[in-house]
Short mmCIF file of C-alpha atoms in Angstrom, two decimals:
data_model
loop_
_atom_site.label_atom_id
_atom_site.label_comp_id
_atom_site.label_asym_id
_atom_site.label_seq_id
_atom_site.Cartn_x
_atom_site.Cartn_y
_atom_site.Cartn_z
CA MET X 1 49.71 -107.00 -95.73
CA ARG X 2 49.69 -105.24 -92.35
CA LEU X 3 52.03 -105.52 -89.58
CA PRO X 4 51.91 -105.35 -85.59
CA GLN X 5 50.76 -102.21 -84.20
CA GLN X 6 51.04 -101.22 -80.82
CA SER X 7 47.86 -98.96 -80.54
CA MET X 8 44.76 -98.50 -82.51
CA THR X 9 44.66 -95.29 -81.85
CA VAL X 10 46.53 -92.78 -84.08
CA ASN X 11 46.26 -88.82 -84.51
CA LEU X 12 48.54 -88.55 -87.71
CA SER X 13 48.87 -91.05 -91.05
CA ILE X 14 51.44 -90.63 -92.62
CA VAL X 15 51.62 -93.18 -96.28
CA LEU X 16 54.03 -93.64 -98.76
CA PRO X 17 53.98 -95.19 -101.78
CA ALA X 18 56.84 -97.04 -103.50
CA TYR X 19 58.34 -98.65 -106.45
CA LYS X 20 61.50 -99.52 -106.09
CA GLU X 21 62.19 -97.10 -103.56
CA LYS X 22 64.27 -99.44 -101.13
CA GLU X 23 67.42 -97.07 -100.10
CA ASN X 24 65.37 -93.77 -99.50
CA LEU X 25 63.30 -95.71 -97.86
CA ALA X 26 66.03 -97.10 -95.52
CA VAL X 27 66.85 -93.47 -94.38
CA LEU X 28 63.62 -91.33 -95.14
CA ILE X 29 61.80 -93.79 -92.16
CA PRO X 30 64.06 -93.58 -89.31
CA GLN X 31 63.94 -89.86 -90.11
CA ILE X 32 60.56 -89.79 -89.73
CA GLU X 33 60.68 -91.22 -86.36
CA ALA X 34 62.60 -89.37 -85.30
CA GLU X 35 61.20 -86.03 -86.21
CA PHE X 36 57.59 -87.13 -85.37
CA LYS X 37 59.07 -89.14 -81.67
CA GLY X 38 56.43 -89.35 -78.85
CA SER X 39 53.50 -88.84 -81.67
CA SER X 40 51.13 -90.58 -82.30
CA PHE X 41 51.38 -91.93 -85.30
CA GLU X 42 51.36 -94.03 -88.26
CA ILE X 43 53.52 -95.17 -91.29
CA ILE X 44 52.12 -96.87 -94.36
CA VAL X 45 53.87 -98.09 -96.98
CA VAL X 46 52.40 -98.91 -100.45
CA ASP X 47 54.62 -100.52 -102.01
CA ASP X 48 53.67 -101.74 -105.78
CA HIS X 49 55.84 -105.15 -106.47
CA SER X 50 58.87 -103.39 -106.20
CA CYS X 51 61.29 -107.05 -105.90
CA ASP X 52 64.29 -104.44 -104.33
CA GLY X 53 63.60 -105.85 -101.03
CA THR X 54 61.36 -103.23 -99.77
CA ASP X 55 59.06 -105.73 -98.65
CA GLU X 56 61.67 -107.11 -95.90
CA LEU X 57 63.35 -103.83 -95.29
CA VAL X 58 59.57 -102.26 -93.91
CA LYS X 59 59.19 -105.37 -91.80
CA MET X 60 62.90 -105.16 -90.54
CA LEU X 61 61.86 -101.61 -89.33
CA ASN X 62 58.64 -102.35 -87.58
CA GLU X 63 60.32 -104.81 -85.67
CA THR X 64 62.24 -101.21 -83.83
CA HIS X 65 59.96 -98.95 -84.48
CA HIS X 66 55.42 -101.14 -84.30
CA ASN X 67 53.79 -98.44 -85.57
CA ILE X 68 54.70 -99.39 -90.02
CA THR X 69 52.07 -100.75 -92.08
CA LEU X 70 52.52 -102.20 -95.07
CA LEU X 71 50.55 -101.99 -98.25
CA GLU X 72 51.18 -104.71 -100.80
CA ARG X 73 50.46 -104.57 -104.95
CA PRO X 74 50.58 -106.88 -107.56
CA GLY X 75 52.04 -104.09 -109.51
CA LEU X 76 52.23 -100.50 -111.05
CA LEU X 77 48.61 -99.66 -110.34
CA GLY X 78 49.25 -95.55 -110.72
CA ILE X 79 50.19 -92.94 -107.21
CA GLY X 80 46.61 -91.89 -107.49
CA SER X 81 45.25 -96.12 -106.79
CA ALA X 82 48.28 -96.36 -104.37
CA LEU X 83 47.92 -93.45 -102.13
CA ARG X 84 43.18 -94.21 -102.43
CA ASP X 85 44.73 -97.46 -101.04
CA GLY X 86 46.74 -96.16 -98.12
CA TYR X 87 44.48 -93.43 -97.62
CA ASN X 88 41.73 -95.56 -97.07
CA LYS X 89 44.03 -97.53 -94.92
CA ALA X 90 44.74 -95.07 -92.45
CA ARG X 91 43.40 -95.06 -88.92
CA GLY X 92 44.63 -91.22 -88.01
CA GLU X 93 42.44 -88.16 -87.63
CA TYR X 94 45.32 -86.51 -90.30
CA ILE X 95 46.80 -88.43 -93.17
CA LEU X 96 49.88 -87.31 -94.97
CA SER X 97 51.62 -88.26 -98.13
CA SER X 98 54.91 -87.56 -99.38
CA ASP X 99 56.85 -89.41 -102.05
CA ALA X 100 59.05 -91.41 -100.86
CA ASP X 101 62.54 -90.07 -102.48
CA LEU X 102 63.85 -87.78 -100.18
CA SER X 103 62.92 -84.78 -102.04
CA PHE X 104 60.76 -83.84 -99.40
CA ALA X 105 61.81 -83.33 -96.10
CA PRO X 106 60.15 -84.57 -92.26
CA SER X 107 60.26 -81.34 -91.04
CA ASP X 108 58.42 -80.08 -93.38
CA MET X 109 55.99 -82.77 -92.54
CA ARG X 110 55.93 -81.62 -89.14
CA ALA X 111 55.26 -77.82 -90.27
CA LEU X 112 52.02 -79.10 -92.66
CA TYR X 113 51.00 -81.22 -89.42
CA GLU X 114 51.06 -78.11 -87.05
CA LYS X 115 49.06 -76.02 -89.91
CA ILE X 116 46.40 -78.06 -90.12
CA ARG X 117 45.83 -78.35 -87.33
CA THR X 118 45.14 -74.77 -86.88
CA GLY X 119 41.35 -75.40 -88.70
CA TYR X 120 42.78 -76.63 -92.17
CA ASP X 121 41.01 -78.97 -94.04
CA MET X 122 43.86 -79.50 -96.32
CA VAL X 123 47.19 -78.39 -96.63
CA LEU X 124 49.43 -79.02 -99.92
CA GLY X 125 53.41 -78.06 -99.72
CA TYR X 126 54.59 -76.10 -102.83
CA LYS X 127 58.37 -76.46 -104.08
CA ILE X 128 61.15 -74.50 -103.47
CA SER X 129 64.66 -75.89 -104.97
CA LYS X 130 67.21 -75.51 -102.47
CA LYS X 131 69.85 -78.12 -101.19
CA ARG X 132 68.84 -78.68 -97.55
CA GLU X 133 71.46 -78.42 -94.83
CA GLY X 134 73.89 -81.23 -94.41
CA SER X 135 72.52 -83.40 -97.89
CA ALA X 136 74.85 -84.00 -100.07
CA GLU X 137 74.90 -81.30 -103.61
CA VAL X 138 73.05 -83.81 -106.45
CA LYS X 139 73.59 -82.41 -109.49
CA ARG X 140 70.70 -81.42 -111.77
CA THR X 141 69.65 -83.22 -114.91
CA PHE X 142 68.68 -81.08 -118.29
CA HIS X 143 65.96 -83.41 -117.74
CA GLY X 144 65.08 -82.34 -114.16
CA TRP X 145 65.48 -78.25 -114.96
CA ILE X 146 63.31 -78.46 -117.61
CA GLU X 147 60.67 -79.83 -115.18
CA GLU X 148 61.50 -76.72 -113.18
CA TYR X 149 61.04 -74.30 -114.92
CA VAL X 150 59.53 -74.77 -117.97
CA THR X 151 56.88 -77.93 -117.27
CA SER X 152 55.96 -77.23 -114.32
CA PRO X 153 55.01 -73.64 -114.23
CA LEU X 154 53.35 -74.42 -117.53
CA SER X 155 51.19 -77.06 -116.22
CA ASN X 156 50.35 -75.31 -113.45
CA GLY X 157 49.05 -71.78 -115.40
CA ILE X 158 47.03 -73.77 -117.47
CA ILE X 159 45.47 -75.44 -113.95
CA ARG X 160 44.96 -72.43 -112.91
CA LEU X 161 43.14 -70.96 -115.62
CA MET X 162 40.94 -73.63 -116.46
CA SER X 163 39.69 -74.28 -112.95
CA GLY X 164 39.57 -71.49 -111.35
CA ILE X 165 41.09 -72.62 -107.47
CA LYS X 166 44.23 -70.23 -107.43
CA LEU X 167 46.98 -72.16 -105.79
CA LYS X 168 50.35 -72.05 -106.67
CA ASN X 169 50.70 -75.85 -107.37
CA TYR X 170 48.21 -78.76 -108.15
CA ASN X 171 50.34 -81.85 -108.76
CA THR X 172 52.67 -81.90 -105.50
CA ASP X 173 52.05 -85.60 -103.92
CA PHE X 174 53.55 -83.82 -100.01
CA ARG X 175 50.16 -82.87 -98.67
CA ILE X 176 47.79 -83.49 -95.66
CA ILE X 177 43.85 -83.87 -95.42
CA ARG X 178 41.55 -84.27 -92.56
CA ALA X 179 39.97 -88.04 -92.39
CA SER X 180 36.91 -86.85 -92.63
CA THR X 181 37.53 -84.48 -95.72
CA TRP X 182 38.97 -87.64 -96.98
CA LYS X 183 35.83 -89.45 -96.33
CA ASP X 184 33.76 -87.15 -97.63
CA ILE X 185 34.42 -86.77 -101.19
CA GLN X 186 35.40 -89.58 -103.67
CA THR X 187 37.95 -89.93 -106.14
CA ILE X 188 38.51 -92.57 -109.63
CA GLU X 189 41.58 -91.46 -110.60
CA ASP X 190 44.22 -93.61 -110.73
CA ARG X 191 47.60 -91.92 -111.87
CA GLN X 192 49.11 -88.53 -112.03
CA PHE X 193 45.99 -86.45 -112.78
CA PHE X 194 44.37 -88.10 -108.51
CA LEU X 195 46.44 -85.18 -106.84
CA PHE X 196 44.83 -82.44 -108.70
CA GLU X 197 41.38 -84.98 -108.54
CA THR X 198 41.64 -84.49 -104.67
CA ILE X 199 42.17 -80.39 -104.69
CA TYR X 200 39.21 -80.52 -106.76
CA ARG X 201 37.08 -82.48 -105.32
CA ALA X 202 37.66 -81.17 -101.56
CA THR X 203 37.13 -77.85 -102.80
CA GLN X 204 33.45 -78.74 -104.03
CA ALA X 205 33.38 -79.81 -100.75
CA ASP X 206 33.76 -76.19 -99.04
CA ALA X 207 36.88 -77.36 -97.34
CA ARG X 208 39.19 -74.79 -96.97
CA ILE X 209 42.66 -74.71 -98.17
CA MET X 210 45.80 -73.20 -98.10
CA GLU X 211 49.61 -73.91 -98.85
CA LEU X 212 53.18 -73.58 -97.71
CA PRO X 213 56.14 -72.97 -98.80
CA VAL X 214 58.38 -76.39 -98.55
CA THR X 215 62.03 -77.35 -99.47
CA PHE X 216 62.62 -79.76 -102.40
CA SER X 217 65.35 -81.82 -103.25
CA PRO X 218 66.50 -83.69 -106.15
CA ARG X 219 66.50 -87.65 -105.16
CA THR X 220 69.31 -88.97 -104.08
CA PHE X 221 68.78 -92.51 -105.37
CA GLY X 222 67.31 -94.11 -107.55
CA GLU X 223 65.53 -92.46 -110.73
CA SER X 224 62.08 -90.93 -111.01
CA LYS X 225 58.64 -92.94 -111.61
CA VAL X 226 56.97 -90.04 -113.40
CA SER X 227 57.56 -88.26 -117.12
CA PHE X 228 54.73 -85.84 -117.38
CA PHE X 229 55.56 -85.41 -120.94
CA LYS X 230 54.24 -88.99 -121.78
CA GLN X 231 51.17 -88.29 -119.49
CA ALA X 232 50.10 -84.26 -120.83
CA PRO X 233 48.30 -84.95 -123.50
CA LYS X 234 45.35 -87.38 -121.59
CA TYR X 235 46.08 -85.45 -118.66
CA LEU X 236 44.54 -82.16 -120.51
CA MET X 237 41.55 -84.73 -122.06
CA LYS X 238 40.85 -85.44 -118.04
CA LEU X 239 41.11 -81.77 -116.80
CA ILE X 240 39.13 -80.71 -119.76
CA ARG X 241 36.70 -82.72 -119.20
CA LEU X 242 36.23 -82.13 -115.23
CA VAL X 243 36.08 -78.67 -115.17
CA LEU X 244 34.02 -78.20 -118.01
CA LEU X 245 31.88 -80.93 -117.91
CA ASP X 246 31.71 -82.56 -114.59
CA ARG X 247 28.34 -81.86 -113.20
CA GLN X 248 29.13 -83.72 -109.40
CA PRO X 249 27.92 -81.00 -106.57
#
């Protein structure tokens, strides 16, 4: 479902994949609107049939801001699939995507946007964990600690070694890409591997890619929908197939 828009021309599209993130979106979207006030931008919420009132919230916020698109999907079809649908609907010259769980700050969205406009084709945020000023203290879980200090460094090291692409982080949904670059690449992955696949394809297309440090905070509302341990075996096989067997120019 596409909600009414004030203008058909925007410079920036912000894509937020969501599943049961109503509480977080109620905070995040007004923050984005405040951060980019006066800019030409749109927000695209890709909702995977949350059934928690996300659709009503987005419609209500659009009545105030008039720049929000709601893409309703029939179920949990994967983060990659959600991002692809959102990117394909985007009308901006630049497409920025972010998790919708308040892990990332709109001020860092602004930093990505300003950086890509200096001549890059893709700018990736790599996570630096620290408490943001004014945010509530959130106790890190054991799972969160393992993810930050064990799983993430190990997985990034393996990807770096196998792909030869020298980056700090490959699997964070906090990034911005030129719409023209997105149109130049083809992706097929529907789940977490989409995030690396996009980097890999952009590298093949000689895209100018750089990274920026961004503040990461554990979520306050709801639960994480991603379990890397469950996805790891399939992820590794996809990595091997893409890097070692793929010959797409």
